[in-house]
């Protein structure tokens, strides 16, 4: 079993640290170039960093790490200020996935898959791993992580400022209301909201009270 699979990775070697530093520097060189020129430059300069990179629209001010563990499909949009990482993990964004500004997708030490035609609202956090907390004699931040996975199927709409916790599956066509905290699986075509998220409606029926915040692209 690999260290990542066991849930706690050892310190990176010199080559890994150098590669990560070079990746960070290369990303920083183009991260804030404005206008359509910046969009074109980022795609041209960054696409070789990834395991796969289709026709991606990279917004300004992105934080990216572990790009070699990411597969990005065609027409993927990463909004300004997004934080997207997959160090010691795997991230798959299928075609036509839209992350609104300031979305945090952390596949570090885990796996995240987001299906085609899915929209994620601004400020949402999607993280595939949790901190270990069992030991009281070691600071939590030193105990490593418990790996997990998150599967978001196609045509899902996630509103603003949601939290998606590890080891959940959000079914095809589901809607997650703004501010929801998803801690368990969501069935296809259901509408969920609240903390923790619970079913508040079904697609094709009357809209739930309060509605759902529209994701911003």
XYZ file of N, CA and C in Angstrom:
651
model
N 0.845 -1.198 0.000
C 0.000 0.000 0.000
C 0.874 1.239 0.000
N 0.533 2.206 -0.845
C 1.311 3.431 -0.924
C 1.054 4.301 0.292
N 1.989 5.223 0.607
C 1.748 6.130 1.719
C 0.471 6.927 1.566
N 0.176 7.345 0.320
C -1.044 8.126 0.113
C -2.270 7.302 0.424
N -2.265 6.015 -0.008
C -3.404 5.152 0.255
C -3.576 4.914 1.741
N -2.467 4.891 2.473
C -2.542 4.681 3.910
C -3.050 5.914 4.638
N -3.094 7.044 3.958
C -3.671 8.232 4.539
C -2.685 9.188 5.150
N -1.377 8.889 5.073
C -0.395 9.830 5.609
C 0.846 9.747 4.744
N 1.167 10.827 4.094
C 2.315 10.853 3.202
C 3.532 11.350 3.946
N 4.688 10.819 3.586
C 5.932 11.272 4.182
C 6.368 12.568 3.553
N 7.436 13.164 4.071
C 7.920 14.421 3.506
C 8.389 14.220 2.076
N 8.103 15.175 1.184
C 8.504 15.022 -0.211
C 10.013 15.059 -0.357
N 10.535 14.312 -1.350
C 11.955 14.320 -1.631
C 12.367 15.597 -2.329
N 13.686 15.744 -2.524
C 14.211 16.966 -3.134
C 13.653 17.173 -4.537
N 13.555 16.089 -5.326
C 13.042 16.226 -6.689
C 11.582 16.661 -6.683
N 10.802 16.093 -5.756
C 9.398 16.477 -5.670
C 9.249 17.943 -5.277
N 10.055 18.375 -4.318
C 9.986 19.773 -3.884
C 10.379 20.718 -5.009
N 11.413 20.341 -5.764
C 11.845 21.174 -6.884
C 10.763 21.240 -7.953
N 10.165 20.085 -8.271
C 9.112 20.060 -9.284
C 7.919 20.907 -8.851
N 7.549 20.807 -7.566
C 6.426 21.595 -7.060
C 6.740 23.086 -7.112
N 7.989 23.449 -6.775
C 8.387 24.858 -6.806
C 8.369 25.405 -8.227
N 8.838 24.612 -9.191
C 8.839 25.048 -10.581
C 7.413 25.194 -11.104
N 6.548 24.254 -10.727
C 5.148 24.345 -11.125
C 4.519 25.619 -10.560
N 4.760 25.886 -9.285
C 4.201 27.074 -8.642
C 4.702 28.355 -9.306
N 5.989 28.399 -9.619
C 6.562 29.581 -10.266
C 5.968 29.790 -11.650
N 5.870 28.718 -12.419
C 5.342 28.818 -13.785
C 3.898 29.290 -13.772
N 3.111 28.784 -12.823
C 1.721 29.222 -12.709
C 1.654 30.696 -12.326
N 2.498 31.104 -11.373
C 2.475 32.491 -10.901
C 2.825 33.488 -12.000
N 3.665 33.085 -12.949
C 4.086 33.990 -14.016
C 2.916 34.487 -14.860
N 1.882 33.662 -14.987
C 0.782 33.995 -15.892
C -0.551 34.178 -15.173
N -0.565 34.003 -13.848
C -1.832 33.944 -13.118
C -2.636 35.239 -13.170
N -1.958 36.376 -13.272
C -2.663 37.646 -13.172
C -2.688 38.439 -14.474
N -2.327 37.831 -15.581
C -2.386 38.546 -16.866
C -3.857 38.737 -17.243
N -4.315 39.990 -17.397
C -5.740 40.234 -17.647
C -6.100 40.104 -19.122
N -7.361 40.318 -19.404
C -7.921 40.379 -20.755
C -7.883 39.016 -21.447
N -8.523 38.905 -22.609
C -8.466 37.655 -23.364
C -7.049 37.197 -23.697
N -6.113 38.136 -23.750
C -4.717 37.745 -23.973
C -4.239 36.851 -22.838
N -4.604 37.198 -21.606
C -4.231 36.380 -20.461
C -4.850 34.998 -20.519
N -6.112 34.912 -20.926
C -6.762 33.606 -21.059
C -6.009 32.726 -22.048
N -5.642 33.300 -23.182
C -4.920 32.534 -24.200
C -3.533 32.131 -23.713
N -2.842 33.054 -23.045
C -1.502 32.751 -22.537
C -1.528 31.632 -21.508
N -2.511 31.684 -20.594
C -2.570 30.651 -19.556
C -2.820 29.273 -20.153
N -3.731 29.181 -21.098
C -3.986 27.883 -21.716
C -2.747 27.380 -22.438
N -2.086 28.258 -23.166
C -0.892 27.869 -23.912
C 0.237 27.454 -22.979
N 0.432 28.205 -21.893
C 1.568 27.971 -21.004
C 1.331 26.846 -20.010
N 0.071 26.646 -19.622
C -0.206 25.707 -18.527
C -0.651 24.330 -18.981
N -1.161 24.188 -20.187
C -1.834 22.936 -20.529
C -0.914 21.723 -20.427
N 0.387 21.916 -20.637
C 1.327 20.795 -20.567
C 1.586 20.348 -19.135
N 1.148 21.134 -18.140
C 1.344 20.751 -16.740
C 0.439 19.600 -16.320
N -0.670 19.397 -17.035
C -1.723 18.484 -16.597
C -1.606 17.114 -17.253
N -2.200 16.096 -16.593
C -2.292 14.777 -17.208
C -3.125 14.854 -18.478
N -4.166 15.675 -18.461
C -4.955 15.975 -19.655
C -5.526 17.364 -19.485
N -5.536 18.139 -20.556
C -6.082 19.496 -20.503
C -6.731 19.818 -21.833
N -8.057 19.909 -21.835
C -8.770 20.277 -23.046
C -8.796 21.788 -23.217
N -9.869 22.286 -23.801
C -10.000 23.729 -24.050
C -10.506 24.404 -22.771
N -9.593 24.627 -21.840
C -9.933 25.145 -20.512
C -9.814 26.663 -20.490
N -10.749 27.304 -19.811
C -10.695 28.756 -19.596
C -10.193 28.994 -18.172
N -8.932 29.386 -18.036
C -8.323 29.633 -16.732
C -8.502 31.100 -16.363
N -9.284 31.396 -15.315
C -9.450 32.763 -14.856
C -8.200 33.292 -14.176
N -8.242 34.542 -13.758
C -7.081 35.148 -13.111
C -6.988 34.729 -11.643
N -5.759 34.799 -11.108
C -5.546 34.592 -9.683
C -5.782 33.187 -9.188
N -5.612 32.187 -10.047
C -5.822 30.798 -9.629
C -4.661 30.294 -8.785
N -4.974 29.396 -7.849
C -3.965 28.609 -7.148
C -4.125 27.165 -7.594
N -3.075 26.595 -8.178
C -3.100 25.224 -8.685
C -1.912 24.468 -8.122
N -2.118 23.202 -7.743
C -1.019 22.355 -7.279
C -1.363 20.905 -7.578
N -0.339 20.116 -7.894
C -0.574 18.721 -8.249
C -1.215 18.565 -9.607
N -0.847 19.431 -10.546
C -1.505 19.438 -11.858
C -1.359 18.113 -12.598
N -0.262 17.404 -12.380
C -0.055 16.119 -13.056
C -1.087 15.078 -12.637
N -1.796 15.344 -11.560
C -2.827 14.420 -11.090
C -4.227 14.878 -11.512
N -4.287 15.848 -12.427
C -5.576 16.393 -12.857
C -5.840 16.084 -14.325
N -7.105 15.780 -14.624
C -7.565 15.590 -15.994
C -8.745 16.539 -16.218
N -8.546 17.507 -17.111
C -9.541 18.537 -17.368
C -10.084 18.387 -18.781
N -11.397 18.308 -18.913
C -12.020 18.121 -20.213
C -12.162 19.418 -20.992
N -12.869 19.339 -22.114
C -13.088 20.512 -22.954
C -14.126 21.448 -22.329
N -13.965 22.727 -22.611
C -14.892 23.764 -22.164
C -15.040 23.800 -20.643
N -13.985 23.473 -19.926
C -13.957 23.628 -18.469
C -13.625 25.080 -18.155
N -14.327 25.670 -17.184
C -14.077 27.055 -16.784
C -13.717 27.109 -15.310
N -12.542 27.652 -15.018
C -12.108 27.870 -13.640
C -12.163 29.369 -13.376
N -13.101 29.799 -12.550
C -13.305 31.216 -12.296
C -12.168 31.847 -11.516
N -12.131 33.161 -11.521
C -11.045 33.893 -10.880
C -10.938 33.513 -9.395
N -9.706 33.360 -8.946
C -9.463 33.095 -7.536
C -9.747 31.685 -7.072
N -9.998 30.754 -7.979
C -10.238 29.367 -7.555
C -8.964 28.746 -6.988
N -9.150 27.802 -6.080
C -8.060 27.072 -5.429
C -8.288 25.602 -5.752
N -7.463 25.030 -6.624
C -7.684 23.676 -7.138
C -6.402 22.875 -6.974
N -6.435 21.820 -6.145
C -5.228 21.059 -5.840
C -5.509 19.561 -5.865
N -4.460 18.788 -6.189
C -4.589 17.329 -6.230
C -3.267 16.656 -5.875
N -2.508 17.237 -4.948
C -1.240 16.650 -4.538
C -1.486 15.292 -3.885
N -0.812 14.252 -4.375
C -1.001 12.881 -3.880
C -2.442 12.412 -4.024
N -3.173 12.971 -4.983
C -4.555 12.575 -5.201
C -4.889 12.556 -6.677
N -6.189 12.584 -6.992
C -6.654 12.568 -8.379
C -7.858 13.484 -8.510
N -7.844 14.317 -9.545
C -8.974 15.194 -9.833
C -9.358 15.043 -11.293
N -10.647 14.804 -11.542
C -11.171 14.696 -12.902
C -12.326 15.681 -13.046
N -12.185 16.636 -13.959
C -13.269 17.542 -14.324
C -13.677 17.212 -15.751
N -14.880 16.697 -15.928
C -15.361 16.312 -17.253
C -15.677 17.571 -18.065
N -16.092 17.390 -19.322
C -16.300 18.538 -20.192
C -17.458 19.407 -19.700
N -17.332 20.701 -19.961
C -18.362 21.687 -19.648
C -18.635 21.795 -18.148
N -17.595 21.660 -17.332
C -17.700 21.920 -15.892
C -17.334 23.378 -15.645
N -18.134 24.068 -14.836
C -17.885 25.481 -14.539
C -17.721 25.680 -13.039
N -16.530 26.126 -12.629
C -16.290 26.514 -11.245
C -16.354 28.032 -11.173
N -17.281 28.562 -10.401
C -17.420 30.005 -10.232
C -16.250 30.561 -9.422
N -16.135 31.888 -9.318
C -15.009 32.465 -8.585
C -14.880 31.946 -7.154
N -13.622 31.758 -6.744
C -13.263 31.429 -5.355
C -13.776 30.068 -4.892
N -13.969 29.139 -5.812
C -14.284 27.756 -5.437
C -13.003 27.052 -4.999
N -13.106 26.226 -3.961
C -11.975 25.453 -3.445
C -12.256 23.977 -3.713
N -11.444 23.364 -4.561
C -11.539 21.929 -4.838
C -10.228 21.297 -4.399
N -10.259 20.522 -3.324
C -9.059 19.903 -2.776
C -9.123 18.394 -2.880
N -8.454 17.845 -3.888
C -8.388 16.393 -4.062
C -7.115 15.814 -3.466
N -6.376 16.605 -2.694
C -5.136 16.132 -2.076
C -5.415 14.885 -1.239
N -4.574 13.852 -1.429
C -4.681 12.598 -0.672
C -6.028 11.915 -0.854
N -6.732 12.207 -1.956
C -8.022 11.585 -2.210
C -8.366 11.638 -3.687
N -9.655 11.546 -3.991
C -10.104 11.558 -5.385
C -11.403 12.351 -5.486
N -11.462 13.230 -6.485
C -12.679 13.978 -6.779
C -12.967 13.863 -8.268
N -14.211 13.524 -8.597
C -14.672 13.506 -9.982
C -15.904 14.396 -10.083
N -15.893 15.311 -11.044
C -17.040 16.182 -11.284
C -17.500 15.963 -12.717
N -18.764 15.564 -12.870
C -19.283 15.160 -14.162
C -19.616 16.314 -15.086
N -19.874 15.968 -16.337
C -20.121 16.951 -17.392
C -21.316 17.848 -17.068
N -21.247 19.088 -17.542
C -22.339 20.070 -17.454
C -22.695 20.416 -16.005
N -21.728 20.327 -15.113
C -21.967 20.658 -13.707
C -21.490 22.074 -13.413
N -22.295 22.830 -12.675
C -21.965 24.206 -12.291
C -21.814 24.283 -10.778
N -20.725 24.899 -10.330
C -20.436 25.035 -8.899
C -20.398 26.516 -8.552
N -21.222 26.934 -7.598
C -21.352 28.338 -7.240
C -20.166 28.879 -6.469
N -20.040 30.212 -6.403
C -18.869 30.850 -5.795
C -18.733 30.519 -4.313
N -17.481 30.385 -3.878
C -17.195 30.165 -2.472
C -17.419 28.760 -1.968
N -17.779 27.837 -2.834
C -18.016 26.452 -2.411
C -16.699 25.738 -2.138
N -16.713 24.847 -1.139
C -15.540 24.061 -0.762
C -15.854 22.582 -0.964
N -15.002 21.899 -1.734
C -15.144 20.464 -2.010
C -13.818 19.814 -1.653
N -13.777 19.023 -0.580
C -12.519 18.439 -0.113
C -12.679 16.938 0.076
N -11.700 16.179 -0.435
C -11.798 14.722 -0.450
C -11.170 14.042 0.754
N -10.465 14.761 1.602
C -9.785 14.139 2.740
C -10.095 14.904 4.018
N -10.040 14.179 5.134
C -10.227 14.783 6.447
C -8.964 14.645 7.277
N -8.792 15.517 8.254
C -7.681 15.383 9.196
C -7.909 14.178 10.109
N -6.828 13.496 10.438
C -6.878 12.513 11.519
C -6.911 13.258 12.850
N -7.692 12.742 13.804
C -7.846 13.449 15.080
C -7.739 12.521 16.287
N -7.400 11.239 16.073
C -7.471 10.257 17.159
C -6.494 10.549 18.297
N -5.284 10.953 17.978
C -4.261 11.135 19.009
C -4.390 12.502 19.684
N -4.299 12.490 21.003
C -4.364 13.738 21.753
C -2.985 14.305 22.057
N -1.942 13.477 21.860
C -0.583 13.916 22.177
C 0.132 14.501 20.965
N -0.537 14.533 19.821
C 0.040 15.068 18.587
C -0.917 16.122 18.037
N -0.418 17.306 17.672
C -1.309 18.310 17.085
C -2.050 17.754 15.869
N -3.301 18.119 15.730
C -4.112 17.608 14.623
C -3.438 17.853 13.286
N -2.828 19.019 13.129
C -2.217 19.340 11.846
C -1.012 18.462 11.533
N -0.513 17.693 12.523
C 0.626 16.798 12.316
C 0.213 15.341 12.140
N -1.058 15.030 12.221
C -1.502 13.636 12.223
C -1.811 13.085 10.835
N -1.689 13.906 9.818
C -1.968 13.423 8.472
C -3.452 13.447 8.153
N -3.806 12.803 7.059
C -5.172 12.863 6.556
C -5.757 11.474 6.322
N -7.064 11.397 6.413
C -7.812 10.197 6.045
C -8.279 10.383 4.602
N -7.798 9.569 3.665
C -8.185 9.763 2.264
C -9.642 9.398 2.032
N -10.268 10.084 1.105
C -11.646 9.793 0.738
C -11.880 10.162 -0.710
N -13.125 10.076 -1.134
C -13.438 10.469 -2.504
C -14.805 11.136 -2.557
N -14.958 11.979 -3.549
C -16.223 12.659 -3.811
C -16.542 12.467 -5.287
N -17.743 11.974 -5.561
C -18.200 11.805 -6.940
C -19.410 12.708 -7.147
N -19.290 13.637 -8.070
C -20.405 14.500 -8.453
C -20.748 14.146 -9.893
N -21.930 13.595 -10.101
C -22.302 13.124 -11.426
C -22.665 14.303 -12.335
N -23.074 13.997 -13.557
C -23.274 15.046 -14.553
C -24.536 15.868 -14.287
N -24.533 17.091 -14.819
C -25.682 17.994 -14.789
C -26.126 18.323 -13.366
N -25.163 18.542 -12.471
C -25.461 18.928 -11.090
C -25.275 20.432 -10.946
N -26.115 21.048 -10.149
C -26.017 22.480 -9.864
C -25.777 22.642 -8.371
N -24.630 23.197 -8.010
C -24.284 23.441 -6.613
C -24.260 24.946 -6.399
N -25.067 25.436 -5.461
C -25.179 26.866 -5.221
C -23.966 27.438 -4.508
N -24.042 28.713 -4.173
C -22.918 29.425 -3.569
C -22.657 28.968 -2.138
N -21.385 28.993 -1.756
C -20.949 28.802 -0.367
C -21.394 27.472 0.246
N -21.372 26.423 -0.551
C -21.670 25.080 -0.043
C -20.384 24.402 0.432
N -20.546 23.347 1.219
C -19.432 22.497 1.622
C -19.798 21.060 1.274
N -18.928 20.397 0.518
C -19.120 18.990 0.158
C -18.040 18.200 0.882
N -18.436 17.319 1.785
C -17.485 16.588 2.619
C -17.075 15.269 1.958
N -16.009 14.629 2.446
C -15.521 13.399 1.814
C -16.541 12.261 1.836
N -16.352 11.354 0.870
C -17.097 10.097 0.790
C -18.589 10.302 0.575
N -18.926 11.255 -0.302
C -20.310 11.416 -0.720
C -20.388 11.333 -2.236
N -21.580 10.976 -2.693
C -21.866 10.931 -4.131
C -23.119 11.761 -4.369
N -23.013 12.715 -5.282
C -24.152 13.556 -5.644
C -24.642 13.091 -7.006
N -25.879 12.624 -7.047
C -26.400 11.982 -8.241
C -26.702 12.936 -9.378
N -26.845 12.369 -10.538
C -27.091 13.115 -11.777
C -28.301 14.033 -11.629
N -28.128 15.275 -12.082
C -29.237 16.206 -12.129
C -29.665 16.785 -10.795
N -28.914 16.531 -9.732
C -29.287 17.044 -8.413
C -28.989 18.536 -8.303
N -29.640 19.182 -7.330
C -29.425 20.598 -7.033
C -29.107 20.729 -5.550
N -28.025 21.450 -5.243
C -27.622 21.695 -3.856
C -27.805 23.182 -3.579
N -28.684 23.512 -2.637
C -29.002 24.904 -2.348
C -27.849 25.652 -1.714
N -27.844 26.963 -1.874
C -26.772 27.807 -1.362
C -26.579 27.606 0.136
N -25.315 27.501 0.548
C -24.986 27.380 1.956
C -25.140 25.998 2.543
N -25.492 25.004 1.739
C -25.702 23.650 2.256
C -24.379 22.979 2.604
N -24.427 22.078 3.586
C -23.287 21.235 3.935
C -23.692 19.793 3.655
N -23.094 19.204 2.623
C -23.472 17.861 2.171
C -22.582 16.839 2.862
N -23.187 15.989 3.700
C -22.441 14.992 4.472
C -22.828 13.569 4.121
N -23.812 13.407 3.233
C -24.237 12.066 2.820
C -24.649 12.102 1.359
N -24.853 10.933 0.774
C -25.171 10.845 -0.648
C -26.457 11.604 -0.984
N -26.479 12.143 -2.197
C -27.646 12.860 -2.708
C -28.174 12.096 -3.914
N -29.445 11.728 -3.884
C -30.032 10.942 -4.968
C -30.201 11.794 -6.226
N -30.218 11.152 -7.395
C -30.398 11.896 -8.645
C -31.684 12.730 -8.639
N -31.595 13.920 -9.219
C -32.729 14.815 -9.460
C -33.403 15.329 -8.189
N -32.753 15.164 -7.025
C -33.298 15.736 -5.802
C -32.728 17.128 -5.570
N -33.444 17.918 -4.783
C -32.990 19.244 -4.372
C -32.736 19.180 -2.876
N -31.520 19.520 -2.459
C -31.186 19.462 -1.040
C -30.733 20.833 -0.561
N -30.885 21.067 0.747
C -30.429 22.317 1.331
C -30.322 22.179 2.832
N -29.631 23.126 3.464
C -29.533 23.138 4.912
C -28.230 22.585 5.440
N -28.113 22.596 6.783
C -26.918 22.118 7.482
C -27.359 21.163 8.586
N -27.093 19.852 8.436
C -26.588 19.215 7.213
C -27.673 19.184 6.141
N -27.256 18.979 4.905
C -28.200 19.022 3.788
C -29.225 17.902 3.890
N -30.474 18.242 3.585
C -31.543 17.246 3.523
C -32.416 17.557 2.317
N -33.230 16.597 1.923
C -34.074 16.762 0.740
C -35.148 17.807 1.023
N -35.250 18.798 0.140
C -36.282 19.824 0.261
C -37.162 19.887 -0.980
N -36.896 19.032 -1.954
C -37.716 19.027 -3.146
C -37.171 18.075 -4.192
N -37.918 17.987 -5.283
C -37.506 17.179 -6.427
C -37.611 18.041 -7.676
N -36.692 17.852 -8.590
C -36.785 18.576 -9.850
C -38.043 18.152 -10.594
N -38.680 19.137 -11.224
C -39.905 18.849 -11.948
C -41.144 19.092 -11.123
N -40.970 19.409 -9.817
C -42.093 19.757 -8.955
C -41.980 21.232 -8.604
N -42.858 21.716 -7.735
C -42.823 23.127 -7.348
C -41.491 23.465 -6.710
N -41.017 24.700 -6.942
C -39.733 25.123 -6.388
C -39.800 25.145 -4.871
N -38.722 24.724 -4.180
C -38.706 24.775 -2.724
C -38.726 26.213 -2.234
N -39.240 26.401 -0.998
C -39.260 27.742 -0.432
C -37.842 28.279 -0.332
N -37.667 29.533 -0.711
C -36.345 30.151 -0.637
C -35.557 30.025 -1.916
N -35.902 29.027 -2.739
C -35.198 28.860 -4.004
C -33.753 28.453 -3.819
N -32.984 28.558 -4.906
C -31.577 28.182 -4.914
C -30.791 29.311 -5.548
N -29.691 29.705 -4.919
C -28.862 30.777 -5.478
C -28.276 30.352 -6.810
N -28.280 31.268 -7.764
C -27.763 30.960 -9.099
C -26.242 30.995 -9.090
N -25.573 29.904 -9.559
C -24.115 29.940 -9.643
C -23.646 31.064 -10.555
N -22.558 31.712 -10.183
C -21.980 32.775 -10.996
C -20.773 32.233 -11.734
N -20.687 32.485 -13.019
C -19.569 31.973 -13.818
C -18.574 33.074 -14.075
